XYZ file of C-alpha atoms in Angstrom:
563
model
C 159.784 83.938 54.597
C 158.426 87.082 52.892
C 155.246 88.177 54.617
C 153.025 87.613 51.548
C 153.828 83.931 51.801
C 152.763 83.474 55.442
C 150.001 81.027 56.346
C 146.735 81.539 54.472
C 143.554 82.223 56.452
C 140.120 80.654 56.230
C 138.086 81.745 53.228
C 136.873 85.325 53.467
C 138.834 86.091 56.656
C 141.268 88.952 56.022
C 142.895 89.360 59.468
C 142.885 88.076 63.042
C 144.111 91.218 64.781
C 143.549 94.867 63.791
C 144.341 97.788 66.085
C 144.564 101.494 65.177
C 143.935 105.048 66.424
C 140.981 105.884 64.148
C 141.013 108.741 61.617
C 142.818 112.048 62.081
C 140.181 114.758 61.708
C 140.699 117.884 59.612
C 141.593 120.870 61.847
C 138.733 123.170 62.885
C 138.053 126.430 61.058
C 140.209 129.423 61.999
C 138.235 132.701 61.649
C 139.589 135.433 59.353
C 141.470 138.361 60.944
C 139.299 141.473 61.486
C 141.012 143.453 58.726
C 140.073 140.898 56.039
C 136.570 141.737 54.865
C 133.795 140.302 52.743
C 131.848 142.901 50.735
C 128.257 142.713 49.545
C 127.074 145.271 47.006
C 130.215 147.294 47.696
C 129.748 147.431 51.499
C 131.680 145.388 54.089
C 129.531 142.712 55.756
C 130.550 140.730 58.845
C 129.525 137.092 58.327
C 128.607 134.493 60.929
C 131.319 131.891 61.461
C 129.678 129.048 59.469
C 128.848 131.373 56.561
C 132.346 132.862 56.584
C 133.982 129.433 56.456
C 132.037 128.505 53.307
C 132.857 131.909 51.789
C 136.569 131.107 52.192
C 136.118 127.878 50.179
C 134.865 129.930 47.223
C 137.383 132.735 47.741
C 140.313 130.303 47.616
C 139.125 129.132 44.189
C 138.655 132.561 42.569
C 141.575 132.095 40.187
C 140.360 128.636 39.180
C 138.282 128.055 36.055
C 135.680 126.206 38.170
C 134.386 129.488 39.629
C 133.695 130.776 36.094
C 131.271 127.897 35.388
C 127.601 128.708 35.860
C 126.692 125.286 37.254
C 129.466 125.604 39.869
C 128.324 129.103 40.854
C 124.659 128.090 41.145
C 125.342 124.960 43.198
C 127.679 126.864 45.511
C 125.275 129.755 46.066
C 122.381 127.385 46.683
C 124.256 125.385 49.325
C 125.827 128.499 50.880
C 122.445 130.148 51.405
C 121.184 127.047 53.236
C 123.915 127.522 55.864
C 123.359 131.281 56.359
C 121.539 132.890 59.297
C 118.047 134.286 58.495
C 119.483 137.860 58.586
C 122.225 136.922 56.108
C 119.678 135.252 53.829
C 117.704 138.521 53.728
C 120.770 140.514 52.622
C 122.778 138.119 50.420
C 120.582 137.302 47.429
C 122.915 137.511 44.407
C 126.315 135.924 43.932
C 127.441 138.621 41.494
C 127.115 141.238 44.268
C 129.502 139.257 46.507
C 133.109 140.403 46.591
C 135.544 137.742 47.839
C 138.714 139.416 46.522
C 140.117 140.520 49.875
C 139.655 137.019 51.321
C 141.275 135.531 48.204
C 144.286 137.836 48.565
C 144.631 136.881 52.243
C 144.991 133.189 51.340
C 147.358 133.871 48.421
C 149.603 135.912 50.758
C 149.397 133.204 53.415
C 150.494 130.643 50.842
C 153.416 132.799 49.691
C 154.482 133.315 53.313
C 154.495 129.557 53.834
C 156.697 129.080 50.775
C 159.082 131.766 52.053
C 159.625 130.137 55.467
C 163.211 129.467 56.508
C 164.639 125.968 56.300
C 164.408 125.595 60.100
C 160.747 126.641 60.210
C 159.886 124.245 57.388
C 161.735 121.484 59.226
C 159.679 122.215 62.354
C 156.419 121.897 60.374
C 157.668 118.647 58.859
C 158.430 117.262 62.322
C 154.891 118.101 63.472
C 153.436 116.321 60.422
C 155.707 113.317 61.033
C 154.494 113.126 64.632
C 150.864 112.906 63.439
C 151.903 110.292 60.854
C 153.619 108.229 63.571
C 150.579 108.379 65.833
C 147.729 107.934 63.328
C 149.420 106.608 60.195
C 150.095 103.040 61.365
C 148.055 100.095 62.573
C 148.871 96.674 63.975
C 147.654 93.945 61.631
C 148.299 90.345 62.701
C 151.395 91.368 64.624
C 152.863 93.492 61.794
C 153.062 97.275 62.057
C 151.473 98.325 58.752
C 151.252 101.749 57.148
C 147.753 103.199 56.609
C 146.982 104.776 53.218
C 144.878 107.867 53.907
C 144.440 108.278 57.656
C 143.065 111.851 57.506
C 139.430 112.716 56.816
C 138.903 115.034 53.847
C 138.511 118.661 54.940
C 135.228 120.411 54.091
C 135.192 122.355 50.822
C 133.422 122.637 47.490
C 132.928 119.547 45.354
C 134.833 119.750 42.084
C 134.090 116.567 40.178
C 135.639 115.841 36.800
C 134.485 117.078 33.420
C 131.128 118.860 33.607
C 129.853 117.168 36.728
C 126.274 118.276 37.525
C 127.077 118.543 41.257
C 130.209 120.698 41.014
C 130.261 123.581 43.508
C 128.126 121.810 46.117
C 129.251 121.919 49.742
C 131.293 118.968 51.011
C 130.436 118.904 54.699
C 132.874 118.421 57.546
C 133.210 114.789 58.635
C 132.476 114.381 62.354
C 133.250 111.389 64.624
C 129.464 110.830 64.736
C 129.615 110.016 60.976
C 132.379 107.432 61.323
C 132.144 103.643 61.620
C 135.270 102.122 63.202
C 136.420 98.598 62.329
C 138.956 96.771 64.526
C 139.404 93.493 66.386
C 137.356 92.804 69.536
C 140.328 92.297 71.827
C 142.228 95.382 70.584
C 142.417 98.782 72.226
C 139.390 100.469 70.625
C 140.257 103.968 69.294
C 139.084 106.913 71.424
C 136.878 109.488 69.656
C 137.911 113.171 70.080
C 136.791 114.656 73.425
C 133.048 115.297 73.672
C 132.245 113.087 70.663
C 131.314 109.480 69.990
C 131.652 107.136 67.012
C 128.626 106.290 64.879
C 129.392 102.596 65.440
C 132.251 100.229 66.279
C 132.421 97.001 64.264
C 134.543 93.882 64.482
C 134.354 92.645 60.883
C 137.396 90.620 59.856
C 136.053 89.877 56.356
C 136.803 93.435 55.184
C 140.117 95.283 55.088
C 139.004 98.862 55.874
C 139.708 100.514 59.236
C 137.051 103.238 59.231
C 134.286 104.413 56.904
C 131.727 107.182 56.473
C 129.250 108.360 53.836
C 130.102 111.591 52.038
C 127.179 113.936 51.479
C 127.501 114.785 47.761
C 127.178 111.433 45.989
C 126.192 109.498 49.120
C 129.096 107.176 48.451
C 131.052 105.334 51.112
C 134.584 106.517 51.853
C 137.100 104.239 53.532
C 140.357 104.431 55.393
C 142.421 101.624 53.920
C 145.881 100.187 54.319
C 148.756 101.684 52.368
C 149.452 99.977 48.992
C 152.764 98.694 50.418
C 151.001 96.637 53.110
C 150.871 92.849 53.025
C 147.099 92.709 52.424
C 147.195 95.135 49.504
C 150.279 93.461 48.050
C 148.563 90.071 48.105
C 145.461 91.492 46.461
C 147.554 93.135 43.765
C 149.466 89.925 43.099
C 146.215 87.923 42.826
C 144.813 90.485 40.382
C 147.697 89.912 37.955
C 147.593 86.153 38.453
C 143.917 86.169 37.347
C 144.917 88.189 34.266
C 147.671 85.665 33.509
C 145.099 82.861 33.724
C 143.101 84.633 31.013
C 146.105 84.227 28.696
C 145.510 80.456 28.583
C 141.813 80.663 27.669
C 141.605 83.914 25.700
C 141.836 82.105 22.326
C 138.865 79.942 23.255
C 136.872 82.984 24.420
C 137.652 84.851 21.189
C 136.632 81.890 19.058
C 133.357 81.682 20.960
C 132.375 85.338 20.703
C 133.240 85.306 16.998
C 130.900 82.334 16.527
C 128.194 84.171 18.536
C 128.206 87.063 16.024
C 126.073 84.767 13.849
C 123.843 83.515 16.687
C 120.072 83.263 16.178
C 119.575 85.039 19.522
C 119.871 88.821 19.448
C 120.936 88.777 23.111
C 123.947 86.575 22.306
C 124.952 88.703 19.326
C 124.925 91.880 21.399
C 126.917 90.218 24.148
C 129.472 88.979 21.597
C 129.951 92.401 19.957
C 130.256 94.117 23.358
C 132.843 91.549 24.435
C 134.776 92.144 21.201
C 134.934 95.881 22.058
C 136.016 95.162 25.631
C 138.726 92.814 24.379
C 139.952 94.742 21.332
C 139.576 98.323 22.603
C 139.948 97.783 26.377
C 136.633 99.590 26.969
C 135.207 99.586 30.486
C 131.989 97.620 31.033
C 129.928 100.691 32.053
C 127.453 100.338 34.911
C 123.858 101.549 35.047
C 123.493 104.798 36.970
C 120.844 106.976 38.545
C 119.513 109.611 36.132
C 120.660 113.166 36.856
C 122.600 112.067 39.932
C 125.944 111.830 38.209
C 127.676 113.043 35.070
C 126.409 111.420 31.857
C 129.280 109.011 31.324
C 129.039 105.592 29.694
C 130.984 102.393 29.154
C 130.586 99.574 26.669
C 127.235 98.126 27.844
C 125.627 101.548 28.287
C 126.640 102.956 24.859
C 123.814 104.722 23.036
C 123.182 104.920 19.290
C 124.394 108.557 19.281
C 127.845 107.482 20.529
C 128.887 105.655 17.351
C 128.910 106.375 13.621
C 129.354 103.669 10.993
C 131.467 104.260 7.872
C 131.566 101.453 5.245
C 134.766 103.160 3.994
C 136.879 105.861 5.678
C 140.477 107.032 5.155
C 141.287 103.991 3.015
C 139.921 101.504 5.586
C 136.787 99.376 5.482
C 134.082 98.870 8.141
C 135.113 101.780 10.348
C 133.327 102.517 13.631
C 133.749 106.062 14.929
C 133.326 106.232 18.720
C 132.674 109.490 20.543
C 131.472 109.415 24.160
C 132.384 110.498 27.685
C 133.902 107.642 29.681
C 134.782 107.369 33.368
C 135.591 110.716 35.047
C 134.088 112.492 32.003
C 137.170 111.764 29.894
C 136.238 111.840 26.203
C 136.815 108.632 24.269
C 137.259 109.367 20.573
C 138.490 106.640 18.258
C 138.067 105.436 14.678
C 138.495 101.676 14.414
C 138.319 99.279 11.505
C 136.331 96.267 12.763
C 135.578 92.800 11.386
C 132.804 92.721 8.787
C 130.300 90.690 10.902
C 130.725 93.184 13.783
C 129.960 96.044 11.398
C 126.876 94.248 10.019
C 125.650 93.521 13.554
C 126.039 97.158 14.599
C 123.931 98.212 11.598
C 121.312 95.743 12.810
C 121.464 96.951 16.450
C 120.966 100.571 15.314
C 118.039 99.881 13.001
C 114.829 101.815 13.825
C 116.363 103.326 16.967
C 116.581 106.952 18.095
C 119.946 108.554 18.935
C 119.188 108.327 22.685
C 118.351 104.595 22.597
C 120.698 101.946 23.980
C 122.935 100.323 21.383
C 122.955 97.041 23.338
C 119.343 97.062 24.526
C 119.378 93.345 25.490
C 122.549 93.602 27.559
C 123.491 94.795 31.067
C 126.808 94.631 32.915
C 125.238 92.054 35.236
C 124.437 89.752 32.277
C 127.885 90.322 30.760
C 129.851 89.703 33.955
C 127.801 86.582 34.725
C 128.714 85.261 31.269
C 132.399 86.114 31.819
C 132.366 84.353 35.198
C 131.078 81.209 33.431
C 133.925 81.404 30.909
C 136.600 81.658 33.612
C 136.507 81.937 37.387
C 137.136 85.547 38.478
C 136.837 86.967 34.940
C 135.363 90.491 34.607
C 135.673 93.246 31.994
C 138.435 94.793 34.106
C 140.519 91.612 33.861
C 140.492 92.062 30.061
C 141.838 95.592 30.512
C 144.594 94.348 32.828
C 145.437 91.443 30.505
C 145.512 93.525 27.307
C 147.489 96.315 28.986
C 150.120 93.929 30.378
C 150.451 91.867 27.211
C 150.790 95.073 25.130
C 153.576 96.341 27.399
C 155.442 93.037 27.180
C 155.156 92.858 23.369
C 156.087 96.526 22.884
C 159.133 96.187 25.153
C 160.313 93.204 23.111
C 159.819 95.123 19.868
C 161.268 98.487 20.942
C 164.205 97.770 23.263
C 167.647 97.928 21.687
C 170.180 96.181 23.994
C 172.935 98.415 22.511
C 171.234 101.650 23.689
C 172.425 103.524 26.771
C 170.094 103.768 29.797
C 168.435 106.981 28.526
C 167.678 105.338 25.183
C 166.257 102.245 26.873
C 164.052 104.424 29.100
C 162.673 106.200 26.029
C 161.725 102.769 24.639
C 160.127 101.864 27.974
C 158.056 105.050 28.028
C 157.018 104.467 24.424
C 155.813 100.980 25.345
C 153.974 102.444 28.357
C 152.453 105.103 26.059
C 151.066 102.398 23.764
C 149.235 101.008 26.811
C 147.990 104.421 27.983
C 146.596 105.083 24.498
C 144.882 101.664 24.481
C 143.303 102.448 27.880
C 142.522 106.069 26.880
C 144.454 107.546 29.815
C 144.635 111.176 28.758
C 145.559 114.357 30.536
C 145.365 117.977 29.463
C 148.750 119.430 28.535
C 150.313 120.553 31.856
C 150.219 124.327 32.473
C 153.995 124.328 32.907
C 154.645 122.391 29.684
C 155.715 125.326 27.478
C 158.006 126.748 30.141
C 159.722 123.464 30.993
C 160.111 122.704 27.280
C 161.814 126.108 26.787
C 164.138 125.406 29.727
C 165.055 122.061 28.213
C 165.651 123.680 24.815
C 168.008 126.266 26.363
C 169.915 123.416 28.036
C 170.188 121.690 24.643
C 171.410 124.902 22.967
C 173.995 125.489 25.703
C 175.183 121.882 25.403
C 175.569 122.276 21.604
C 177.782 125.324 22.145
C 179.915 123.415 24.665
C 180.192 120.615 22.114
C 181.365 122.957 19.332
C 183.926 124.478 21.676
C 185.151 121.004 22.693
C 185.502 120.018 19.010
C 187.626 123.107 18.341
C 189.765 122.388 21.403
C 190.293 118.780 20.301
C 191.359 119.969 16.841
C 193.789 122.404 18.474
C 195.185 119.663 20.768
C 195.655 117.322 17.783
C 197.549 120.034 15.880
C 199.786 120.635 18.917
C 200.473 116.884 19.156
C 201.389 116.813 15.442
C 204.024 119.474 16.145
C 205.355 118.302 19.507
C 204.845 114.501 19.395
C 205.447 114.261 23.168
C 203.573 112.340 25.910
C 202.083 115.472 27.479
C 200.492 116.559 24.188
C 199.210 113.011 23.604
C 197.606 112.906 27.077
C 195.956 116.246 26.308
C 194.430 114.820 23.094
C 193.011 111.860 25.050
C 191.596 114.219 27.689
C 189.862 116.368 25.040
C 188.498 113.257 23.293
C 186.979 111.996 26.553
C 185.377 115.379 27.213
C 183.905 115.415 23.706
C 182.469 111.900 24.155
C 180.936 112.875 27.494
C 179.324 115.997 26.014
C 177.948 114.006 23.067
C 176.375 111.555 25.503
C 174.877 114.389 27.582
C 173.435 116.041 24.465
C 171.929 112.745 23.307
C 170.352 112.312 26.745
C 168.807 115.816 26.627
C 167.444 115.190 23.125
C 165.860 111.932 24.311
C 164.265 113.823 27.224
C 162.803 116.410 24.850
C 161.339 113.720 22.563
C 159.876 111.921 25.549
C 158.344 115.094 26.988
C 156.770 116.086 23.677
C 155.274 112.636 23.033
C 153.986 112.524 26.588
C 152.290 115.877 26.969
C 148.705 114.643 26.602
C 149.084 111.112 27.897
C 148.935 110.033 31.535
C 151.341 107.140 32.062
C 150.815 106.779 35.803
C 147.341 105.215 35.811
C 148.300 102.171 33.767
C 151.690 101.842 35.456
C 150.070 101.613 38.896
C 146.848 99.763 38.111
C 146.963 97.780 34.878
C 150.542 96.677 34.253
C 151.947 93.629 36.001
C 155.027 95.136 37.720
C 156.953 91.899 37.148
C 157.135 92.704 33.401
C 158.925 95.991 34.147
C 161.177 94.518 36.843
C 162.237 91.622 34.594
C 162.960 94.126 31.798
C 165.099 96.246 34.173
C 167.102 93.204 35.278
C 167.544 91.918 31.740
C 168.748 95.235 30.278
C 170.661 96.607 33.270
C 168.300 99.517 33.959
C 168.058 100.524 37.653
C 164.523 99.817 38.954
C 164.372 103.306 40.515
C 164.400 104.768 36.979
C 160.970 103.159 36.443
C 159.422 103.168 39.931
C 159.857 105.876 42.568
C 160.176 105.056 46.281
C 156.409 104.856 46.940
C 155.892 102.659 43.879
C 158.770 100.380 44.902
C 157.070 99.926 48.287
C 153.750 99.158 46.585
C 155.390 96.569 44.331
C 157.749 95.086 46.940
C 156.023 91.715 46.427
C 157.026 91.754 42.754
C 160.584 92.997 43.312
C 161.071 90.110 45.774
C 160.029 87.349 43.404
C 160.982 88.393 39.863
C 164.024 87.446 37.820
C 164.864 88.540 34.281
C 163.158 85.537 32.634
C 159.642 86.384 33.868
C 156.973 86.073 31.155
C 153.499 87.458 31.781
């Protein structure tokens, strides 16, 4: 039987046996060669090893826009000075007098040299990496050899953060064995720490699925080494996630009827909860947790929206009751949207905003805790995220039904698939900035299209010529030649159509990130059923890693699957 259908364990128990080698630690710092210098105020300055290492982090990023941002520069310089020797602190007082250019050039050259390695040398490096993967990248879980997701600790460096994160540029410290908690089974071979070191702690906790954990120093958040998405445990969890979202399908009408009734409730608390739930359902907003002031970027979700984040327009662009949203969501991604809402929602928002300052909470009687407790009462396992998963999956399924033309060739069907996926990404606000290489790759594609058009014209002329020759000769050889030229013309037409589809797809996709929803919000069974129904190879939708992640779905889905 497939391994996700093996015997179920007692509640809360995730495994009986877990054995692994522990994390693979980032390699130690290699000092710069003597002829690569750091300059301060125009003069070369030999740095102590710890100070030099941190200088290389900044030097490597010189051509990145991060190092032009003041907040990044200040945070870096602050943290760098803390690690300097007292003598260095006396000399190095201003970042703008520091010259990292020689160090930067050294790393650029090193990178180029690595790219220029011969095939054999690259193969040798790959074999070394594979050896580490073999040794550290697998664990034994209940008798199965399972792949580990990220078995290496993050190397030290400078924190980047997304958007305008207040902590960008701060020093991410090196993770040592003394920082790491190991989790494995009691009777297993407990991993050995690197020589001369010891683990922070060894645990035998079979109610969690992580293998090792540590606290990173910037946000004080816990980092984990987890199983690879293709593993049995992760596959089961993924499957359950979509099953919960499918359960919502049966009760969503009831939930909608209830929150619509609550818009008229006598209790302000209920009204706010009902409007927030409407946003989460209709716009797939995230719930938005409370956060420590000043600790993190100022990002919000539905429950933490402030008055300044929305504008109300009784009429706008020919629509009534329009709410204009403008705020920074998760990872500092801007959410900007103008939505026509139901009249009672609009009236309630006017009420919620009355006598409030721009910085006041829109839903002042609501927290994510209150909201999620309410959702849990409506349906077991229901959270705001389940709404996102449900609405994303249902949108994909409906869009695929509406957009797919069974007569199209595979390229045409894939364009329809990507358009359906785009509808979901737009709903979930999964944006990206236009890739740096976009213009260039678009030009390359255009030249391919132009070349193909010329080939097509030439083929049309040759067909005409062949037909004329057949008119004159009327023999079998001339007839075969006409058929040959016709086939070539058909093939070229098909190739041109395919290139045009690619160009359309690329253009429509330049500012939308399809991957996030494809991996996290869309039930893979919808896509697999669509592939089987319309004769599209699954590998056109999911690459090898994704097919491993969704092996559970590929195993169990036929073309009639309905979300």
